[in-house]
PDB file of C-alpha atoms in Angstrom:
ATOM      1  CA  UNK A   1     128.779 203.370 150.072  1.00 65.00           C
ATOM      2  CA  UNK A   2     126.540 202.838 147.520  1.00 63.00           C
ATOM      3  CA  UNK A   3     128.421 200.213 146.197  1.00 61.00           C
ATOM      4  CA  UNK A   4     128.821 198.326 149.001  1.00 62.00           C
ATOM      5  CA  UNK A   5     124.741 198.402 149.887  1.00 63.00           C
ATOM      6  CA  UNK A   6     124.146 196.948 146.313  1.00 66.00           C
ATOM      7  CA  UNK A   7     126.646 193.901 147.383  1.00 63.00           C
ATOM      8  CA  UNK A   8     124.949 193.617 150.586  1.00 63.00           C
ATOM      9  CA  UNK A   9     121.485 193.563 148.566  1.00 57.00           C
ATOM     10  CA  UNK A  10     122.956 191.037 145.593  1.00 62.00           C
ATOM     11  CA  UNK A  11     123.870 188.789 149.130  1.00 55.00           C
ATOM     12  CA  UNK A  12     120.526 188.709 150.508  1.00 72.00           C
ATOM     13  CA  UNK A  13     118.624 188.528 147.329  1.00 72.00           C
ATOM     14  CA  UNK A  14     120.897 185.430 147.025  1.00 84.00           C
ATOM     15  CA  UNK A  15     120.527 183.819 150.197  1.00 89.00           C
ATOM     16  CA  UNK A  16     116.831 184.299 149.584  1.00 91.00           C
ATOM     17  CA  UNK A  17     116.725 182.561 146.248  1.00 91.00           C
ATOM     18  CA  UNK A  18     118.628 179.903 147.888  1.00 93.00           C
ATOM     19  CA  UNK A  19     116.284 179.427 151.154  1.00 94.00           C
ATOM     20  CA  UNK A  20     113.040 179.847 148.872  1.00 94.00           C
ATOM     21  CA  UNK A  21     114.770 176.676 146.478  1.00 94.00           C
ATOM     22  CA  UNK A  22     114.891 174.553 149.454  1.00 95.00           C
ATOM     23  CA  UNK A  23     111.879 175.795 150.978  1.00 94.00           C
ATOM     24  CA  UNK A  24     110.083 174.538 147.781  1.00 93.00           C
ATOM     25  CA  UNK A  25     111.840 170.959 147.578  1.00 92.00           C
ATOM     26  CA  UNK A  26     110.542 170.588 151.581  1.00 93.00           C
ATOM     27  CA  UNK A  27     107.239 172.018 150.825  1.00 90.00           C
ATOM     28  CA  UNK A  28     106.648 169.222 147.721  1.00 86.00           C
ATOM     29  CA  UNK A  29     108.092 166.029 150.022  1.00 87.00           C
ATOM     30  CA  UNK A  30     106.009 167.341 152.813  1.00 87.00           C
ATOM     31  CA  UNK A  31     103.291 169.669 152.658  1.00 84.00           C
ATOM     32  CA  UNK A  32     102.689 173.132 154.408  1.00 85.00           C
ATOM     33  CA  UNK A  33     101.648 171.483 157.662  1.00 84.00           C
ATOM     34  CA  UNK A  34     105.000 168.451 157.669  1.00 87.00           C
ATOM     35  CA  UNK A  35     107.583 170.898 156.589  1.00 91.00           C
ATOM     36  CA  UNK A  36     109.726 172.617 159.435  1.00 92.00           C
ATOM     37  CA  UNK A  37     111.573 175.498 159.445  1.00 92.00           C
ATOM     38  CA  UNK A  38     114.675 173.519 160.770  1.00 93.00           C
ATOM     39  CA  UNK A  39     114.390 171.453 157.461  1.00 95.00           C
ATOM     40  CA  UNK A  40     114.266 174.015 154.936  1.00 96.00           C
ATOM     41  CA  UNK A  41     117.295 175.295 157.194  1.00 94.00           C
ATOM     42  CA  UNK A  42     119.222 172.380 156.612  1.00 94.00           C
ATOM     43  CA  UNK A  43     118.239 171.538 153.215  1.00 95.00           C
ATOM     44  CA  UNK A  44     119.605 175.954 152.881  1.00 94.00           C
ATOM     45  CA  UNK A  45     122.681 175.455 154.270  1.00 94.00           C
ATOM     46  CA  UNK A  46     121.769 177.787 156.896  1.00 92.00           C
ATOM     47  CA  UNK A  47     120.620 178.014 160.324  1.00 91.00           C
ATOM     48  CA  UNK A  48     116.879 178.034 161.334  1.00 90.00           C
ATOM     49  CA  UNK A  49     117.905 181.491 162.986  1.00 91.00           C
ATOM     50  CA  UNK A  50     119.021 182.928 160.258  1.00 90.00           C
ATOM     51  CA  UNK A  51     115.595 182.147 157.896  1.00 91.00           C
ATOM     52  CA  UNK A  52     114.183 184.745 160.179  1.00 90.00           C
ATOM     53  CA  UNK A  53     115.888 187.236 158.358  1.00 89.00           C
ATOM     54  CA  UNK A  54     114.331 186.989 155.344  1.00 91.00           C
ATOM     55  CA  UNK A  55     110.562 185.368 156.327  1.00 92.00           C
ATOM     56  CA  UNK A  56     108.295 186.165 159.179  1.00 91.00           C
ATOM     57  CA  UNK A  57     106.898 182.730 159.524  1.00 90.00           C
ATOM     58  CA  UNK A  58     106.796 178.880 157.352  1.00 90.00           C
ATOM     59  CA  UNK A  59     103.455 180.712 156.216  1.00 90.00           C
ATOM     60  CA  UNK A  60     104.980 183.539 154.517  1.00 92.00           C
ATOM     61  CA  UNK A  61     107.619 181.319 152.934  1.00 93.00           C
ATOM     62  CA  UNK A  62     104.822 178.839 151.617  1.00 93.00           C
ATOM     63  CA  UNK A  63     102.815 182.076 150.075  1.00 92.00           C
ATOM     64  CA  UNK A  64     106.051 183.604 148.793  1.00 94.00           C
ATOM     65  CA  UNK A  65     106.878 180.209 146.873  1.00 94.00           C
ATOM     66  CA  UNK A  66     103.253 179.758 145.745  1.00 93.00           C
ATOM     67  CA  UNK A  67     103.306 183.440 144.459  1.00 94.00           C
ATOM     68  CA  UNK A  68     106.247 182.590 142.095  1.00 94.00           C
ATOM     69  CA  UNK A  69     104.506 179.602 141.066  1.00 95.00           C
ATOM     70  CA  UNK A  70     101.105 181.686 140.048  1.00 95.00           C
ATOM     71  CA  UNK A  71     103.404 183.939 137.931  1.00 96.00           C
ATOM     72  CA  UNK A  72     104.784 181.158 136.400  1.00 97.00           C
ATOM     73  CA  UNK A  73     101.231 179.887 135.634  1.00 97.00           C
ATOM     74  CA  UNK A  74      99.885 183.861 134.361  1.00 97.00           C
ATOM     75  CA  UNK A  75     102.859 183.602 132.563  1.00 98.00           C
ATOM     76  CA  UNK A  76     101.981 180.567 130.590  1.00 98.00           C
ATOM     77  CA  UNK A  77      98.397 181.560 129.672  1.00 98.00           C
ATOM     78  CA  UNK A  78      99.489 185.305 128.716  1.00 98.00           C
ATOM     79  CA  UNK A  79     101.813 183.842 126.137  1.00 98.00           C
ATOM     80  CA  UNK A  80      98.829 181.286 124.669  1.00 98.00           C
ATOM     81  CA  UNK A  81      96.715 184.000 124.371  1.00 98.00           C
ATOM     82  CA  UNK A  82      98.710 186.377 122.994  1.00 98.00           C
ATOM     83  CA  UNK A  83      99.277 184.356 119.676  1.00 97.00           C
ATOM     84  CA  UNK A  84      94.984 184.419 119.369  1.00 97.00           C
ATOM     85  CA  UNK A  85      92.713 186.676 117.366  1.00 96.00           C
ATOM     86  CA  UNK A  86      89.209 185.603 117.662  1.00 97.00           C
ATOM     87  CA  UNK A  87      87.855 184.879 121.235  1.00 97.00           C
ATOM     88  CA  UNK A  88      86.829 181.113 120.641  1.00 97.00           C
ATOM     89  CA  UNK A  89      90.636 181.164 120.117  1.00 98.00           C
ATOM     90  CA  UNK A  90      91.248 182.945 123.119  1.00 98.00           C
ATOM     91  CA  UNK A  91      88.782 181.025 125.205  1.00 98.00           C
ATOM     92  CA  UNK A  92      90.772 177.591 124.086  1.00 98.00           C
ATOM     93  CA  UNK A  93      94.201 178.909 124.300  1.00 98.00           C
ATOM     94  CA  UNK A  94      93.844 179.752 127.915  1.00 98.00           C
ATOM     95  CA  UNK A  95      91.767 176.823 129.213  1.00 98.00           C
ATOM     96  CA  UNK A  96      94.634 174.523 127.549  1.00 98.00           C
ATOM     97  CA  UNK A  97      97.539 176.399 128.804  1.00 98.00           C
ATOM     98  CA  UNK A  98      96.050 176.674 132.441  1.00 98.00           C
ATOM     99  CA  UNK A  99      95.597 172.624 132.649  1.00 98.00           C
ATOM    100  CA  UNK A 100      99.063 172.566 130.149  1.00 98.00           C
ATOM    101  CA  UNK A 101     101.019 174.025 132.531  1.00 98.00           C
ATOM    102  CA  UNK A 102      99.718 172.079 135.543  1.00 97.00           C
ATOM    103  CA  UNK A 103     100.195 169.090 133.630  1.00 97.00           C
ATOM    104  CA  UNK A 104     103.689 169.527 132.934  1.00 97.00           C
ATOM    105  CA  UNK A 105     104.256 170.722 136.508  1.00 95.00           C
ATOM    106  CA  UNK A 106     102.899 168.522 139.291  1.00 92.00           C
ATOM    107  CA  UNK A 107     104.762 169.809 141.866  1.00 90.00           C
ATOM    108  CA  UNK A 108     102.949 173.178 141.036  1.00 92.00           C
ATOM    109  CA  UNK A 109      99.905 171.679 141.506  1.00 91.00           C
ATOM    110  CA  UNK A 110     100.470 170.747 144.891  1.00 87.00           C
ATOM    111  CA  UNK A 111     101.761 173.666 145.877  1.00 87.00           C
ATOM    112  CA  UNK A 112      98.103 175.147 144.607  1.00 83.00           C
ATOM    113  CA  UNK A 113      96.283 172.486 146.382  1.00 78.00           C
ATOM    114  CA  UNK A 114      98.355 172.755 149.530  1.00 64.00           C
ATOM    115  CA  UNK A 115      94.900 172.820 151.656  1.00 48.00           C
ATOM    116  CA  UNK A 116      93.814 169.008 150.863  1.00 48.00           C
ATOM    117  CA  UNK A 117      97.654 168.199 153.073  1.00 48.00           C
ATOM    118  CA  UNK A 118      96.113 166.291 156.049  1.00 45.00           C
ATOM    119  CA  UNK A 119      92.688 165.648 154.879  1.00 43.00           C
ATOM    120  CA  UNK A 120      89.956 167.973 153.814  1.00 42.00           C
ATOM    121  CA  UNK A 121      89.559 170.635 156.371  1.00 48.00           C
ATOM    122  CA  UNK A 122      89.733 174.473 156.448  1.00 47.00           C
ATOM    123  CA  UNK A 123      93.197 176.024 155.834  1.00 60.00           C
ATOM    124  CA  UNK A 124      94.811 179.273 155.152  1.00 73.00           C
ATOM    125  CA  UNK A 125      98.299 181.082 154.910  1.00 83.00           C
ATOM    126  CA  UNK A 126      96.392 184.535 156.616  1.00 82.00           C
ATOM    127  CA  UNK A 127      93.796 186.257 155.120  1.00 84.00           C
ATOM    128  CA  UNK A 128      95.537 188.833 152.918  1.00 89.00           C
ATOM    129  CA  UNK A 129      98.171 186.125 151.533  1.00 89.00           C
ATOM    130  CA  UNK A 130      94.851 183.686 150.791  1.00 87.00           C
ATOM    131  CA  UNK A 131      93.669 186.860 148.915  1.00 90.00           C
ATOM    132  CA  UNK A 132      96.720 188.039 147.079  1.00 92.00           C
ATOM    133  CA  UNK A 133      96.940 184.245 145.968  1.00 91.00           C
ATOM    134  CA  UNK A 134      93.606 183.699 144.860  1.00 91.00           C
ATOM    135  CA  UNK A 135      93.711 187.613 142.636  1.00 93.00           C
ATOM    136  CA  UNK A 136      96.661 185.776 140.964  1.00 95.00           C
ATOM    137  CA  UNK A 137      94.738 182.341 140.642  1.00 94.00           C
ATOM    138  CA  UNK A 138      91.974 184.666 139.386  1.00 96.00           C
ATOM    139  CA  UNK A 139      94.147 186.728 137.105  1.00 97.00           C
ATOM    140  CA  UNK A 140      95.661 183.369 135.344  1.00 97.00           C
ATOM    141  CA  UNK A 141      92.147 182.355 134.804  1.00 97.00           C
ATOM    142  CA  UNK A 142      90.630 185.487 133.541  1.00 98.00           C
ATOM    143  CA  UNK A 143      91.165 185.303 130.133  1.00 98.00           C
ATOM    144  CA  UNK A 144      88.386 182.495 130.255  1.00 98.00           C
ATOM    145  CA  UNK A 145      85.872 184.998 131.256  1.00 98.00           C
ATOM    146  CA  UNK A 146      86.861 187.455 128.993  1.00 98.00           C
ATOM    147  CA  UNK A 147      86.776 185.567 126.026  1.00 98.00           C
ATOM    148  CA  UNK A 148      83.275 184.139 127.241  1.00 98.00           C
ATOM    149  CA  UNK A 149      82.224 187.430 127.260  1.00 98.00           C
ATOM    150  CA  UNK A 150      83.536 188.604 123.819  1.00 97.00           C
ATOM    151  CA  UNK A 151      80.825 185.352 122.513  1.00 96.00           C
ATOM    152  CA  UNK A 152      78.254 187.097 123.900  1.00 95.00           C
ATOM    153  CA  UNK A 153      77.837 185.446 127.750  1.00 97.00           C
ATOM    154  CA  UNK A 154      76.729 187.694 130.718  1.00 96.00           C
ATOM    155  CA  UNK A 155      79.496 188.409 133.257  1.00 97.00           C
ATOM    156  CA  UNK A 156      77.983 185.758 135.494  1.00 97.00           C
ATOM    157  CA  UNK A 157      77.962 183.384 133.109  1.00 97.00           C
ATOM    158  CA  UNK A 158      80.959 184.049 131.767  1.00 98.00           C
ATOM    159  CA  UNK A 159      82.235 183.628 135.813  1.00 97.00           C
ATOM    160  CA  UNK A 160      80.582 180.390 135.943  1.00 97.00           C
ATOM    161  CA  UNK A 161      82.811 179.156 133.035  1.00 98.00           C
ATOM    162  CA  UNK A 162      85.824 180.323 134.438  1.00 98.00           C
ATOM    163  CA  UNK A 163      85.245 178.234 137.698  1.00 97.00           C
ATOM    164  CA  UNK A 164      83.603 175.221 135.866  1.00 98.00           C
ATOM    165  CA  UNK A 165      86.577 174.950 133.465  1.00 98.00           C
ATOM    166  CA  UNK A 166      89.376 174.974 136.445  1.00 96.00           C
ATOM    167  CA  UNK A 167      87.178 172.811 138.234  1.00 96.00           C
ATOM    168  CA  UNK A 168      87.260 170.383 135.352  1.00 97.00           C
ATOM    169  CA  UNK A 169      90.988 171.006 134.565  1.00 97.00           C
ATOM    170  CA  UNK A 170      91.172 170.011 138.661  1.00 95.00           C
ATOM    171  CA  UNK A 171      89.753 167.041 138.491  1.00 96.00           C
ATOM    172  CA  UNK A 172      91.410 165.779 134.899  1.00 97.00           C
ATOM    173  CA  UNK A 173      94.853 166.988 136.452  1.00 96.00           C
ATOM    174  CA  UNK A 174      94.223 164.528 139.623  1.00 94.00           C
ATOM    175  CA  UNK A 175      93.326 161.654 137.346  1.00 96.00           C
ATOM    176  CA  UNK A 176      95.968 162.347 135.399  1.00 96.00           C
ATOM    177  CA  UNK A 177      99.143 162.098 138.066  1.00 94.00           C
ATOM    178  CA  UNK A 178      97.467 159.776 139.985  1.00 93.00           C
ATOM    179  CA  UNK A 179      97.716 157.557 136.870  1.00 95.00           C
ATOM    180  CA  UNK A 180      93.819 156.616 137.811  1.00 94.00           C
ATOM    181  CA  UNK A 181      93.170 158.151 134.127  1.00 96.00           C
ATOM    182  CA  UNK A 182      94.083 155.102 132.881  1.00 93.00           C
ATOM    183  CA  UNK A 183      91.463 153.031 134.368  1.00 93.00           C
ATOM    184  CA  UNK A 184      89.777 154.604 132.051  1.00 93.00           C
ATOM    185  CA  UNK A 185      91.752 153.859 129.048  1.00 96.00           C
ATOM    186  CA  UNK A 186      91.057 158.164 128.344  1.00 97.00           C
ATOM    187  CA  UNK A 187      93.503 161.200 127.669  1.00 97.00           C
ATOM    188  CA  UNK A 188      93.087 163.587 130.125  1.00 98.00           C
ATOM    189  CA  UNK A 189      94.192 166.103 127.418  1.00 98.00           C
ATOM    190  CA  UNK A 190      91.985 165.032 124.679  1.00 98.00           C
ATOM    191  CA  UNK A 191      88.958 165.068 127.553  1.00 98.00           C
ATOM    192  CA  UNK A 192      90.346 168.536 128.403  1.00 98.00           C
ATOM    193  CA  UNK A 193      90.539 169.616 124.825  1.00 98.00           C
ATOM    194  CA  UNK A 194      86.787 167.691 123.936  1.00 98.00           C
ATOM    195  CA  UNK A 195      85.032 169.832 127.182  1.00 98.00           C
ATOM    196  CA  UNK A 196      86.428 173.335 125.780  1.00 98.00           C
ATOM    197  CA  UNK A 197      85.302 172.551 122.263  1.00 98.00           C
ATOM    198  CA  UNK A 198      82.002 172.254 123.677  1.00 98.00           C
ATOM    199  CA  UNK A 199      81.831 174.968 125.807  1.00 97.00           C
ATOM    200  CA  UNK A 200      82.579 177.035 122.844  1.00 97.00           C
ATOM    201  CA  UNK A 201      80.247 175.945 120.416  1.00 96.00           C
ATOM    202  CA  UNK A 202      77.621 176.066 123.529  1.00 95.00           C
ATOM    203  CA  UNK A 203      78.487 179.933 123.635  1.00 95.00           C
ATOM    204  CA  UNK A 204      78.868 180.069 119.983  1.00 87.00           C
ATOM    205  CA  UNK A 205      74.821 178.407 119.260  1.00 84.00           C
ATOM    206  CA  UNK A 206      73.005 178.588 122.361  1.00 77.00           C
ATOM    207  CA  UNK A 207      69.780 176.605 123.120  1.00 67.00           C
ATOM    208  CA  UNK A 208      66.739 178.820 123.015  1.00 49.00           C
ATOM    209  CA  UNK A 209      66.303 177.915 126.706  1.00 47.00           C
ATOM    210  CA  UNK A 210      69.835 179.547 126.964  1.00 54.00           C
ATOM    211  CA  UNK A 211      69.160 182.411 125.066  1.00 53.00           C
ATOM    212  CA  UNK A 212      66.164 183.197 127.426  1.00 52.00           C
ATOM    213  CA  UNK A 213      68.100 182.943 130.087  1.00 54.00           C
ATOM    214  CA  UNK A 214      70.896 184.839 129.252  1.00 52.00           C
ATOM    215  CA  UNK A 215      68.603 187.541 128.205  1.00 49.00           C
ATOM    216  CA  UNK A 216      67.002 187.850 131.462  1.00 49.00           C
ATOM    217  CA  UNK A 217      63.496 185.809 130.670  1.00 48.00           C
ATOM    218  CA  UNK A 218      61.859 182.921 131.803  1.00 44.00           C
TER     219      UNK A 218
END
């Protein structure tokens, strides 16, 4: 018996891998909002009945493949940091392997940006998916803040980093696979590289005006 339920399980886990592969190929041609369930079906092998089995909804397939993407991502940065010591190391070795990774995966990236599909408007995959996604989005981009901290920002400031540098990994990261970077004749990853270095040494000698500030005066 016992046997027999871990076949059934290997089966499904299988079939699962399988849908979520297509799933992901559909979602990258076409977005959350142009893929169908009847073309992740086909692209399965299986029928659309029979993805029912293993997702609730298109929504829930989307999250599930954007989830495996975000580990990928924490993945990444855990490794780069884990071969640091000092926090300006730290700091650098997570900032580069969060736009790194996104970089060398632009299919990932859309999968992240899946709201912009369709024009700039509000979107969602359900409140608690948006938030499970967005704790691992956070998690991946935590070490930032941490580091930040260890040179002596405040929590918010540190914060602020965190969302300033993956706004400005964001932006380099569209440049970059839209090929408009080279309009510029720049490297996004030497620009990526150059704003990190100075974010660090801002951390490392900050203004007086900073220092006030960070110690609560005006």
């Amino acid at each position: 018996m016992a046997k027999r339920q871990s076949r059934r399980e290997a089966v499904s886990g299988h079939k699962r891998a399988l849908i979520l592969d297509a799933a992901r190929q559909v979602f990258a041609e076409e977005g959350l909002d142009g893929a169908s369930l009847r073309a992740i079906a086909v692209r399965a092998g299986y029928t659309p009945a029979a993805l029912y089995f293993h997702f609730e909804s298109k929504e829930a397939m989307y999250a599930e493949v954007l989830r495996a993407s975000l580990e990928s991502l924490g993945a990444a940065v855990d490794r780069a940091v884990s071969r640091t010591r000092a926090p300006q190391e730290t700091l650098k070795a997570a900032a580069m392997a969060f736009f790194g990774f996104y970089a060398q995966n632009p299919r990932d990236l859309d999968l992240g940006f899946y709201l912009f599909r369709g024009g700039m408007k509000p979107a969602g995959l359900g409140h608690a998916r948006d938030m499970r996604l967005n704790a691992a989005l956070e998690a991946a981009l935590r070490p930032i803040a941490q580091a930040a901290v260890a040179l002596g920002a405040s929590q918010e400031r540190a914060n602020l980093l965190m969302v300033d540098s993956f706004a400005h990994a964001a932006g380099l990261l569209l440049l970059l696979h839209t090929g408009r970077i080279r309009m510029f004749g720049a490297s996004a990853p030497e620009l990526m590289e150059a704003y990190v270095d100075d974010r660090i040494a801002q951390l490392a000698h900050p203004s007086s005006e900073e220092s006030r500030r960070a110690s609560g005066k005006e």
